[in-house]
Coordinates of C-alpha atoms in Angstrom, one line a residue:
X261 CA 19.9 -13.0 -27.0
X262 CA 20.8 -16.9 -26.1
X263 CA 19.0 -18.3 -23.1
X264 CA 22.3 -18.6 -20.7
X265 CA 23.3 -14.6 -22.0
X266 CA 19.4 -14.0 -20.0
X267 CA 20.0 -16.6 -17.2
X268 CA 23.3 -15.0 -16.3
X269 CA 21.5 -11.7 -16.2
X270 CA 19.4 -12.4 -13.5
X271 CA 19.4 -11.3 -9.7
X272 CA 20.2 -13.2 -7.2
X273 CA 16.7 -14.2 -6.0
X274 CA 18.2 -14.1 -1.8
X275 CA 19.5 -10.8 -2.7
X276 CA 18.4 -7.6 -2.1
X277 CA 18.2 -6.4 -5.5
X278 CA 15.2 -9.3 -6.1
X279 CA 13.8 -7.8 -3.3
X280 CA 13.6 -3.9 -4.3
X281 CA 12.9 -5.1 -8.1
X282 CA 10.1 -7.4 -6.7
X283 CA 9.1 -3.8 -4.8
X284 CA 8.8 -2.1 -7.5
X285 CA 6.8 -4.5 -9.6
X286 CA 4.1 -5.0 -6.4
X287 CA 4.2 -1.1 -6.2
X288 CA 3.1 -0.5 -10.0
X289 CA -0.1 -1.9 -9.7
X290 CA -1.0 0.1 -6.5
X291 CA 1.3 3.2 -6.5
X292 CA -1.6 5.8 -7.1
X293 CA -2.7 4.4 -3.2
X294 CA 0.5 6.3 -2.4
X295 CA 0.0 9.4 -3.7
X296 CA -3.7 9.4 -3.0
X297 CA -3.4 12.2 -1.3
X298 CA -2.2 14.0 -4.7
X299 CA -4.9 12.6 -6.9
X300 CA -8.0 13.4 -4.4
X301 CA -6.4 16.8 -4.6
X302 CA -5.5 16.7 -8.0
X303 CA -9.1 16.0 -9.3
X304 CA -10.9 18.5 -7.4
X305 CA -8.2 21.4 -8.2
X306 CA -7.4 20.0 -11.9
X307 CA -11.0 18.8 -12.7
X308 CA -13.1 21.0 -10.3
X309 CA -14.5 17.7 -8.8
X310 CA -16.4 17.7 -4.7
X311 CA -14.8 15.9 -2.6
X312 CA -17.0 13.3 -2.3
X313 CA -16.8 12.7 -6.4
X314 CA -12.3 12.6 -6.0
X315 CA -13.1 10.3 -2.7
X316 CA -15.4 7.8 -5.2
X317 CA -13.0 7.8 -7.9
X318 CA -10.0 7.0 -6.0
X319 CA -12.3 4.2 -3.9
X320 CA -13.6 3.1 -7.2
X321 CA -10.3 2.5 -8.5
X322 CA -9.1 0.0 -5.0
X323 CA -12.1 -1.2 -5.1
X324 CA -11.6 -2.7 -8.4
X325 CA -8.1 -3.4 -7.4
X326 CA -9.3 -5.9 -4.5
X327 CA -11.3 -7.8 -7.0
X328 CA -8.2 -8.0 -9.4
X329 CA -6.0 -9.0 -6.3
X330 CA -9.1 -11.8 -5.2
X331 CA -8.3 -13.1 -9.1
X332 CA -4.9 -13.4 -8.6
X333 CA -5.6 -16.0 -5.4
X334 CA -6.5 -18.4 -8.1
X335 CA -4.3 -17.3 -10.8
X336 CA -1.0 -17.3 -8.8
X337 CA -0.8 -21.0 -8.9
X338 CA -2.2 -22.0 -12.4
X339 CA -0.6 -19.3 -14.7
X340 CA 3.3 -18.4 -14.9
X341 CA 3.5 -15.2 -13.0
X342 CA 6.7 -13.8 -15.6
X343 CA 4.3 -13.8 -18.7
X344 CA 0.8 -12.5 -17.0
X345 CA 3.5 -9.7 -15.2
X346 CA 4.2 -8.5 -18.6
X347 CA 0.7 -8.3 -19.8
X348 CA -0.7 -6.8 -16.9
X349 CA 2.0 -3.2 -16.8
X350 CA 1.3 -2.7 -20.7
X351 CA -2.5 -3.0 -20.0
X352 CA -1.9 -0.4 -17.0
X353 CA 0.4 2.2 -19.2
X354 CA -2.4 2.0 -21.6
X355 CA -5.0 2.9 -19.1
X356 CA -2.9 5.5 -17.4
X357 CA -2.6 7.0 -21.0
X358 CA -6.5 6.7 -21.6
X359 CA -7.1 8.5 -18.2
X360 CA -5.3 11.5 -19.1
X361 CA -7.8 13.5 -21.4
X362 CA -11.0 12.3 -19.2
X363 CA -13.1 15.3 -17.8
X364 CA -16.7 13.1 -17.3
X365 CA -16.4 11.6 -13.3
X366 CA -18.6 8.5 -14.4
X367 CA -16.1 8.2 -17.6
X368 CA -13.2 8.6 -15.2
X369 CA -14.4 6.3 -12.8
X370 CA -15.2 3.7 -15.0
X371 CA -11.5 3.5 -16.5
X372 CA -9.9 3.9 -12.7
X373 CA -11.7 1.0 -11.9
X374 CA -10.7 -0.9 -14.7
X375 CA -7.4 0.4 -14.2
X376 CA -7.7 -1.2 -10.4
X377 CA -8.6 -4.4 -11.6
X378 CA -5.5 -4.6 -13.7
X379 CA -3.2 -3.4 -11.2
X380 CA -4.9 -5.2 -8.3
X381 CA -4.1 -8.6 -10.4
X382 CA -0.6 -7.8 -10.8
X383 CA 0.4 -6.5 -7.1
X384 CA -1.6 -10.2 -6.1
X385 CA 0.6 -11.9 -8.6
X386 CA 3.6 -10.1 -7.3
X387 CA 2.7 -10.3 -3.2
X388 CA 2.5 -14.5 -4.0
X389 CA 6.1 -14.4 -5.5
X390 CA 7.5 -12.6 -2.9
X391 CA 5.5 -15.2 -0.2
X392 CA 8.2 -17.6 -2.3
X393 CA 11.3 -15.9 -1.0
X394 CA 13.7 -17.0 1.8
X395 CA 12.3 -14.1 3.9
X396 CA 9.2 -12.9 3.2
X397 CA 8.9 -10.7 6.1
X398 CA 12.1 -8.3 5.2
X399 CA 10.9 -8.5 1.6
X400 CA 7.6 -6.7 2.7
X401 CA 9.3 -4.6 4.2
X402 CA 11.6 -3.4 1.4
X403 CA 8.1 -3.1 -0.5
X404 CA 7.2 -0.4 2.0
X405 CA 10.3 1.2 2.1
X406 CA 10.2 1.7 -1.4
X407 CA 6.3 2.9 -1.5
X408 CA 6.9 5.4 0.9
X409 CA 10.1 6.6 -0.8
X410 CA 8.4 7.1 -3.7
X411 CA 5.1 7.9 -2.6
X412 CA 7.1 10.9 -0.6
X413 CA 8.2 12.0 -4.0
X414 CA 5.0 12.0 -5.2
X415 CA 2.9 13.4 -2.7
X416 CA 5.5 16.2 -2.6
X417 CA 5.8 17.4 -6.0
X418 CA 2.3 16.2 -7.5
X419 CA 0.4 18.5 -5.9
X420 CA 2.5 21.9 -7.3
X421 CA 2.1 20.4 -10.6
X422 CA -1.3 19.6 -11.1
X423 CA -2.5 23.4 -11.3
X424 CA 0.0 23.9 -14.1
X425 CA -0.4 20.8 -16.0
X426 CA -3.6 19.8 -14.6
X427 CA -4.4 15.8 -13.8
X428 CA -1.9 14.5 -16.6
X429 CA 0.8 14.8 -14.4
X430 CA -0.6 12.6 -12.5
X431 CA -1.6 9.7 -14.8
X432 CA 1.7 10.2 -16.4
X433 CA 3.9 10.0 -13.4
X434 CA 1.8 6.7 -13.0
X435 CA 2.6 5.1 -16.5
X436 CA 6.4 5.9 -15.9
X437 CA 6.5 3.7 -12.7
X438 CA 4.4 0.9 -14.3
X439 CA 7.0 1.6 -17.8
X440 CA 10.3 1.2 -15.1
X441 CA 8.9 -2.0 -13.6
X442 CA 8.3 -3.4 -17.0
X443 CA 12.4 -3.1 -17.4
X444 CA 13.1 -4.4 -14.2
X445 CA 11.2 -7.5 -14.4
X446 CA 13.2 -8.4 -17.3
X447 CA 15.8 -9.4 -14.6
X448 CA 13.6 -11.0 -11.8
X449 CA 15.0 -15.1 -11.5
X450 CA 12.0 -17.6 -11.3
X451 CA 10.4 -18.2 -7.7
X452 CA 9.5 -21.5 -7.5
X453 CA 6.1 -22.7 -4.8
X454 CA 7.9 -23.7 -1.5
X455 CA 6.0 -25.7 1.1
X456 CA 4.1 -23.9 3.6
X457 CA 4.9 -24.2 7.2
X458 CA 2.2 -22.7 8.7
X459 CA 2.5 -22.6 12.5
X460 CA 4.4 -26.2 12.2
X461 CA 1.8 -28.0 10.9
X462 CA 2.0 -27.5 7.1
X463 CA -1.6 -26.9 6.9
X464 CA -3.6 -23.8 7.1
X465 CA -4.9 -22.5 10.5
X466 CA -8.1 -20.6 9.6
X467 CA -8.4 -18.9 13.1
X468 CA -4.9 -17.5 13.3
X469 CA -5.6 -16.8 9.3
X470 CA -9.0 -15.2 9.0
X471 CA -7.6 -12.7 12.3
X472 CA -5.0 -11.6 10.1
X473 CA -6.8 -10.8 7.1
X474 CA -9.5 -9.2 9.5
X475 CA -6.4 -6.9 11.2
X476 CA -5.3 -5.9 7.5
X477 CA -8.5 -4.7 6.7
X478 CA -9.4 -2.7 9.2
X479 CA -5.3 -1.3 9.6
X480 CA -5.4 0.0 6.3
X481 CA -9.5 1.4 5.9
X482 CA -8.4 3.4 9.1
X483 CA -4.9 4.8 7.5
X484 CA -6.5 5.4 4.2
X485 CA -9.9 6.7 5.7
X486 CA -7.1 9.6 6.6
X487 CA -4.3 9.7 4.1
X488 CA -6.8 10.2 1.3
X489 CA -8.3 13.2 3.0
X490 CA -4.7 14.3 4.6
X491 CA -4.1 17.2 2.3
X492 CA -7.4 18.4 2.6
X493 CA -7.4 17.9 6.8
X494 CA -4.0 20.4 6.2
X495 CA -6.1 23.2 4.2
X496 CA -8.4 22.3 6.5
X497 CA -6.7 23.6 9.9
X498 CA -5.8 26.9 7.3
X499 CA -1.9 25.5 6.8
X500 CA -0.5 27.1 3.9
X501 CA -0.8 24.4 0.5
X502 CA 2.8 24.5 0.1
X503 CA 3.7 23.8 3.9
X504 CA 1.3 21.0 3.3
X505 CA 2.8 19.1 -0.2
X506 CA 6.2 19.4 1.7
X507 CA 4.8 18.3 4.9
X508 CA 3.2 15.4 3.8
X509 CA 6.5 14.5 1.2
X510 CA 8.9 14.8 4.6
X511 CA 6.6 12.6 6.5
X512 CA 6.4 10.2 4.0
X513 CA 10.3 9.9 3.7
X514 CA 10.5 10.0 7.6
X515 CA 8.2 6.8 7.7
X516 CA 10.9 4.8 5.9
X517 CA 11.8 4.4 9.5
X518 CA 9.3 1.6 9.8
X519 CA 9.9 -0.8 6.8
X520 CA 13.4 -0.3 7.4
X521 CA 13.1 -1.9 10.7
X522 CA 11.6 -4.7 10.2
X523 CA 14.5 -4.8 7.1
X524 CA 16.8 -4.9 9.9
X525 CA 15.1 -6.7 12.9
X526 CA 12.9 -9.5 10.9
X527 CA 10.8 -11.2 13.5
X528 CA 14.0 -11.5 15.9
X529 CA 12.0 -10.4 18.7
X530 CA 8.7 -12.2 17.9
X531 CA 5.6 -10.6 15.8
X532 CA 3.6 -9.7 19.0
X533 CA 5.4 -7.1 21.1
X534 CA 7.0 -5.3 18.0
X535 CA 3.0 -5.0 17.4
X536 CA 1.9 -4.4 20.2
X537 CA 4.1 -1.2 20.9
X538 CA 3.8 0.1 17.4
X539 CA 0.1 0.1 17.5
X540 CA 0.5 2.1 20.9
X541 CA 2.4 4.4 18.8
X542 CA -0.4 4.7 15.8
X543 CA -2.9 5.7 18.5
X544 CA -1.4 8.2 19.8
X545 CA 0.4 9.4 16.0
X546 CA -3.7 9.5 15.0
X547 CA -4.8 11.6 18.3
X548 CA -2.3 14.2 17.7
X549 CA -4.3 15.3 14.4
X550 CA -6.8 17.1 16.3
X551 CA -3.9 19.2 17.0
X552 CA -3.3 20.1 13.3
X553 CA -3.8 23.3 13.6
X554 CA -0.3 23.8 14.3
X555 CA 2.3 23.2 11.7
X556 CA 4.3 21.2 14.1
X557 CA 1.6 19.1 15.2
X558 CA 0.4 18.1 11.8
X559 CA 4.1 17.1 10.7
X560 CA 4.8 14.8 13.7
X561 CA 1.3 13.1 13.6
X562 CA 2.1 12.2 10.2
X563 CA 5.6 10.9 10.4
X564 CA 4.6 8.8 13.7
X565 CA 1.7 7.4 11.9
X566 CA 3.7 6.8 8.5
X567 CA 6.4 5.0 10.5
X568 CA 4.2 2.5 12.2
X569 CA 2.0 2.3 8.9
X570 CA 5.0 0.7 7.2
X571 CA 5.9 -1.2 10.2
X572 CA 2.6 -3.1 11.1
X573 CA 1.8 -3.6 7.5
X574 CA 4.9 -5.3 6.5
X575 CA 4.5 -7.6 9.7
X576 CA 0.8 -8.3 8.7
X577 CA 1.5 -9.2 5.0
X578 CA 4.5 -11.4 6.5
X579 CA 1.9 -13.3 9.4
X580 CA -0.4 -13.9 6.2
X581 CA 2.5 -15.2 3.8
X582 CA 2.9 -17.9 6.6
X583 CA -0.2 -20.2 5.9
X584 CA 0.2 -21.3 2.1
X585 CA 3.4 -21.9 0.3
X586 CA 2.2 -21.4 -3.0
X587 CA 1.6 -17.7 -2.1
X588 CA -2.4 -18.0 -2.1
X589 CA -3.2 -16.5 1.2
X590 CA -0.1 -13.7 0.6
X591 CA -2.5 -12.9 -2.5
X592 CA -5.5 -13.6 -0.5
X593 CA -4.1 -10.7 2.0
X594 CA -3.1 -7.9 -1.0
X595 CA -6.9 -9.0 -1.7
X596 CA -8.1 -7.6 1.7
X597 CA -5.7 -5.0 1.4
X598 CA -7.1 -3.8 -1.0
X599 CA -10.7 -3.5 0.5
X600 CA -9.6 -2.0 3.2
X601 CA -7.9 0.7 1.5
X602 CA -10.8 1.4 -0.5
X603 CA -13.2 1.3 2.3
X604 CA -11.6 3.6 4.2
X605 CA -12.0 7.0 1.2
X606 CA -15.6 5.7 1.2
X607 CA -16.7 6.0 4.6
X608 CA -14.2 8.8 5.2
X609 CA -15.7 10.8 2.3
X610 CA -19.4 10.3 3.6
X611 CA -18.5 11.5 7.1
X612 CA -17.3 14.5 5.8
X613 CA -20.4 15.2 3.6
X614 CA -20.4 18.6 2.7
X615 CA -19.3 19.8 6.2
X616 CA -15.6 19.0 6.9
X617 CA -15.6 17.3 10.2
X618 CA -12.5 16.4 10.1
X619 CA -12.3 15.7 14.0
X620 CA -15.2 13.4 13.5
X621 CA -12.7 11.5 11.0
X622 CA -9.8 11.2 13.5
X623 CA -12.2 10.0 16.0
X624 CA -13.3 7.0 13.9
X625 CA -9.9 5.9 12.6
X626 CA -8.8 5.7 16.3
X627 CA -11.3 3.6 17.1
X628 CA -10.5 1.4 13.7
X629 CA -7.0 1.1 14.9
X630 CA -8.3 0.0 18.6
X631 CA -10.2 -2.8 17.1
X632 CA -7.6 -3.5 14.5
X633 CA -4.7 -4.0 17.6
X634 CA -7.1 -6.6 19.7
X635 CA -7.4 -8.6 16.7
X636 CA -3.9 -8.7 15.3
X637 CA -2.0 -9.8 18.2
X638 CA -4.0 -13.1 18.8
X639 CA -2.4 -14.8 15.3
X640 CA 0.8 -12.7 16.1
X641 CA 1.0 -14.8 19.4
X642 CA 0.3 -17.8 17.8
X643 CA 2.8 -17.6 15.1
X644 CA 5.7 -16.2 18.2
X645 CA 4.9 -20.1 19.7
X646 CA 5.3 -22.2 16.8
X647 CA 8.5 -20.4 16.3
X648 CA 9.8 -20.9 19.7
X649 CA 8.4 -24.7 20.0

């Protein structure tokens, strides 16, 4: 195939084909944090595991994606992100593959984490390309829509399969997301560095900056903290397992809401009130879980909380993608991302200990979110004045 046959085959990179296809290849390296609900599940009903061994594998496997993601900071601006995009989805098939016949935990959790590094480089190579497009924040937030469409999928069928075909479905359902991002990268045009314009000045602000990173960490450690546990809250409050899957899958599709708004609203109306009154809206999402006792309950708290999830986060990874055109501080937030998402299963898993408190658990994520909201809306402010002077 002649070089101008591949040019012409390429997407326009403004377009919102780049945009889902750029999606889907930030999504492959992380996509088992959406359905991380399934796998906790998944390895304590497929592999007998306790809860706190599921919670340490799945943390295990972020954890080693935040220091893949921290890699990719440097990486993004020295190496060609088309070739190391290839190498890094055959190196996660292969892993995915590898995991499926594992029964040890320390076996398992060794190859997760490896499997984390991997992907954690990839979704940082991928968050500093998309910090190259026109408009970054929409971009982000057709990467949520299409990780909670799909991690809706998941998280609704995953859990019915795993007692049939035990934790291979899950590894495979992995490797045939990372296997249809491979194809669609195929037709991704180049994103070239464009110059940063940081709050005006065209250099970094490391207040405004280090506030953001700080909000993203604690945002997502509190949403994980839950979502990782969610499935097991819902047995929890006695809701039947079925309810539950379909429950959770629902919610997940409801909270398409979010990304889609900031698809369709961009940063029209500033960063900081669109903020400030979804975060109002996470609180209370969060406190309704104490209610979950009741089917209704539990399926409103988590489409409220999945609709501002999407919504906050693609504002947060949009503030971050403002302070370095290259895309190093977009790849510096996917880093932080990704410690915060595998902080939150940690500590979440420890303060269940063998007792189940899950009320304890709510309590401590709406306290997360508190001090996530105070911080986040200082750099959102800033960022709402350097547009409007």
């Amino acid at each position: 195939m002649s070089a101008a046959t591949l040019t012409r085959m390429k997407v326009d990179p403004a377009g919102m084909l780049a945009g889902i296809m750029l999606s889907f290849l930030a999504t492959a390296g992380l996509f088992y944090v959406n359905i991380m609900a399934a796998i906790v599940d998944g390895l304590i009903t497929g592999l007998g595991l306790s809860e706190s061994e599921a919670g340490l594998i799945g943390s295990a496997n972020i954890y080693g994606a935040s220091v893949g993601a921290l890699i990719a900071v440097v990486l993004i601006k020295v190496v060609p992100w088309r070739p190391a995009a290839y190498t890094l989805l055959v190196l996660l098939i292969a892993l995915d593959l590898v995991s499926m016949p594992i029964e040890s935990p320390e076996v398992l959790l060794a190859v997760r984490a490896l499997h984390g590094l991997v992907g954690g480089m990839l979704v940082g190579t991928a968050f500093g390309v998309i910090a190259r497009t026109a408009q970054a924040d929409r971009t982000f937030g057709i990467l949520l829509f299409v990780q909670f469409g799909l991690g809706g999928l998941g998280v609704m069928t995953l859990p019915q399969l795993v007692p049939i075909y035990g934790t291979q479905a899950l590894f495979i359902a992995l490797a045939l997301f990372s296997f249809a991002s491979l194809v669609m990268l195929v037709f991704l045009p180049a994103f070239p560095p464009k110059p940063a314009t940081t709050l005006g000045t065209g250099k970094i602000e490391w207040g405004p900056l280090v506030l953001t990173l700080l909000a993203i960490f604690l945002f997502q450690a509190g949403n994980m903290g839950l979502l990782a546990y969610i499935f097991r809250l819902g047995l929890a409050y006695d809701l039947d397992r079925t309810y539950t899957s379909y429950a959770l899958g629902l919610a997940t599709w409801v909270a398409l809401l979010g990304p889609l708004c900031v698809i369709v609203i961009g940063t029209k109306f500033g960063r900081f009130l669109p903020l400030a009154l979804v975060m109002l809206l996470t609180l209370a999402g969060t406190a309704i879980f104490h209610w979950s006792a009741h089917p209704a309950a539990y399926l409103i708290a988590n489409c409220g909380t999945g609709i501002t999830w999407g919504m906050v986060m693609a504002y947060l990874l949009g503030m971050a993608s403002q302070f370095d055109g290259a895309g190093r501080t977009a790849a510096a937030a996917g880093f932080v991302s990704k410690i915060g998402l595998a902080s939150g299963p940690l500590v979440a898993g420890q303060l269940l200990g063998s007792g189940g408190d899950y009320g304890l658990l709510i309590n401590v994520a709406i306290a997360t979110f508190v001090l996530s909201a105070v911080v986040m809306l200082f750099p959102a402010r800033s960022l709402d004045r350097s547009k409007s002077g």
